[in-house]
GROMACS .gro file of C-alpha atoms in nm:
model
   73
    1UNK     CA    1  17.863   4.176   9.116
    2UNK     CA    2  17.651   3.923   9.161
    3UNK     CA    3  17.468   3.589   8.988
    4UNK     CA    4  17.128   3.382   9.039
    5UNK     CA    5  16.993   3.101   8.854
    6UNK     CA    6  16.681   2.973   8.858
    7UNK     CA    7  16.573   2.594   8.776
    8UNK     CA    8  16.912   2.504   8.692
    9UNK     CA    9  17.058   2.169   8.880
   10UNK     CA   10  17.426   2.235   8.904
   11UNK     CA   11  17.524   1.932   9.050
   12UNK     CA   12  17.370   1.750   8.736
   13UNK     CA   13  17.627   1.855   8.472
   14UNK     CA   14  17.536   1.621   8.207
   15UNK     CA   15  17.175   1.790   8.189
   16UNK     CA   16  17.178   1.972   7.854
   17UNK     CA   17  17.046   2.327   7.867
   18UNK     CA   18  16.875   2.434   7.592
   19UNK     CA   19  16.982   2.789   7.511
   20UNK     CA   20  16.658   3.077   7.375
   21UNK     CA   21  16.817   3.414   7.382
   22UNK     CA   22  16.980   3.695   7.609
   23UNK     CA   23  16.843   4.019   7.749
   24UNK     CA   24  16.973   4.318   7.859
   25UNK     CA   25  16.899   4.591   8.107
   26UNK     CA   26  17.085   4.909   8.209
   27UNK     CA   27  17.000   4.952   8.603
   28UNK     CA   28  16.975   5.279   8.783
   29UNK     CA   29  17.269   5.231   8.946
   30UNK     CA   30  17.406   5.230   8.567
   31UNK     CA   31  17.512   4.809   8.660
   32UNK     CA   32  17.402   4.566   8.366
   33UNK     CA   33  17.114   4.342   8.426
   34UNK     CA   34  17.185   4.046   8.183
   35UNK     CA   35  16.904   3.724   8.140
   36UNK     CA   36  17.080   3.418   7.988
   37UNK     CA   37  16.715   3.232   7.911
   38UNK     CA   38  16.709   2.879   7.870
   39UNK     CA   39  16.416   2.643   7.765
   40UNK     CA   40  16.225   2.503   8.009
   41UNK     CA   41  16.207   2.823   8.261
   42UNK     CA   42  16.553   2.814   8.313
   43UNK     CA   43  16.752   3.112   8.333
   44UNK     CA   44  17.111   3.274   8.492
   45UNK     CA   45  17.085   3.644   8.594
   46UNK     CA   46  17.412   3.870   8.604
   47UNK     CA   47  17.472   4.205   8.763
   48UNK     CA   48  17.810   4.350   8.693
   49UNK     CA   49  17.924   4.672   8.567
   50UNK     CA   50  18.032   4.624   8.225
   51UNK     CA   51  17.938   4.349   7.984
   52UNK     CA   52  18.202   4.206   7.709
   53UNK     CA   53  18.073   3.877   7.555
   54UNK     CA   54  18.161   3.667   7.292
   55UNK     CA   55  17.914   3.371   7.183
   56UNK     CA   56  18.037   3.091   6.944
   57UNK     CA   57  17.785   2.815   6.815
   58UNK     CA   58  18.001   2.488   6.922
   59UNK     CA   59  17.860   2.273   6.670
   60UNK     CA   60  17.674   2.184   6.353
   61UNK     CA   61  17.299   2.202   6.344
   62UNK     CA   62  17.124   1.777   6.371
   63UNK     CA   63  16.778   1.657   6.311
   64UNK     CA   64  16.558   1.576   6.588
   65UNK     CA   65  16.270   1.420   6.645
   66UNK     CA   66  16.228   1.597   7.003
   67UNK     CA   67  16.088   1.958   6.905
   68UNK     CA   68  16.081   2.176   7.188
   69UNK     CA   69  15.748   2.304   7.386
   70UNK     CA   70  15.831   2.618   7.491
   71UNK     CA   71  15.696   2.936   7.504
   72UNK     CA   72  15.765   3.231   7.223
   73UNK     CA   73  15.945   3.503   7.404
   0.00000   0.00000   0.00000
């Protein structure tokens, strides 16, 4: 029904988005509120009326020396 991001350049598709969690609110028009949260204030909001998802990790973990700085939610 409708989607917003915020702090998300989407004409810069090679920026890599860190990915924190997902939340989930019924509304009281009984739509979904879903929160895809991203590091570095970054988020997409959905509204729609049902919710079917399927996540699937698209890679092996790696060592880094970058560590984010981010904020527990």
């Amino acid at each position: 029904l409708k989607v917003n991001s915020k702090n998300i350049n989407q004409s810069k598709k090679d920026i890599f988005l860190d990915f924190l969690t997902i939340e989930t609110n019924i509304m009281p028009d009984n739509n979904y509120e879903m929160k895809i949260v991203f590091a570095g204030n970054s988020m997409i909001k959905i509204v729609s009326e049902v919710i079917e998802v399927t996540l699937d990790d698209q890679g092996e973990a790696w060592e880094t020396k970058n560590m984010p700085k981010h904020k527990e939610i």
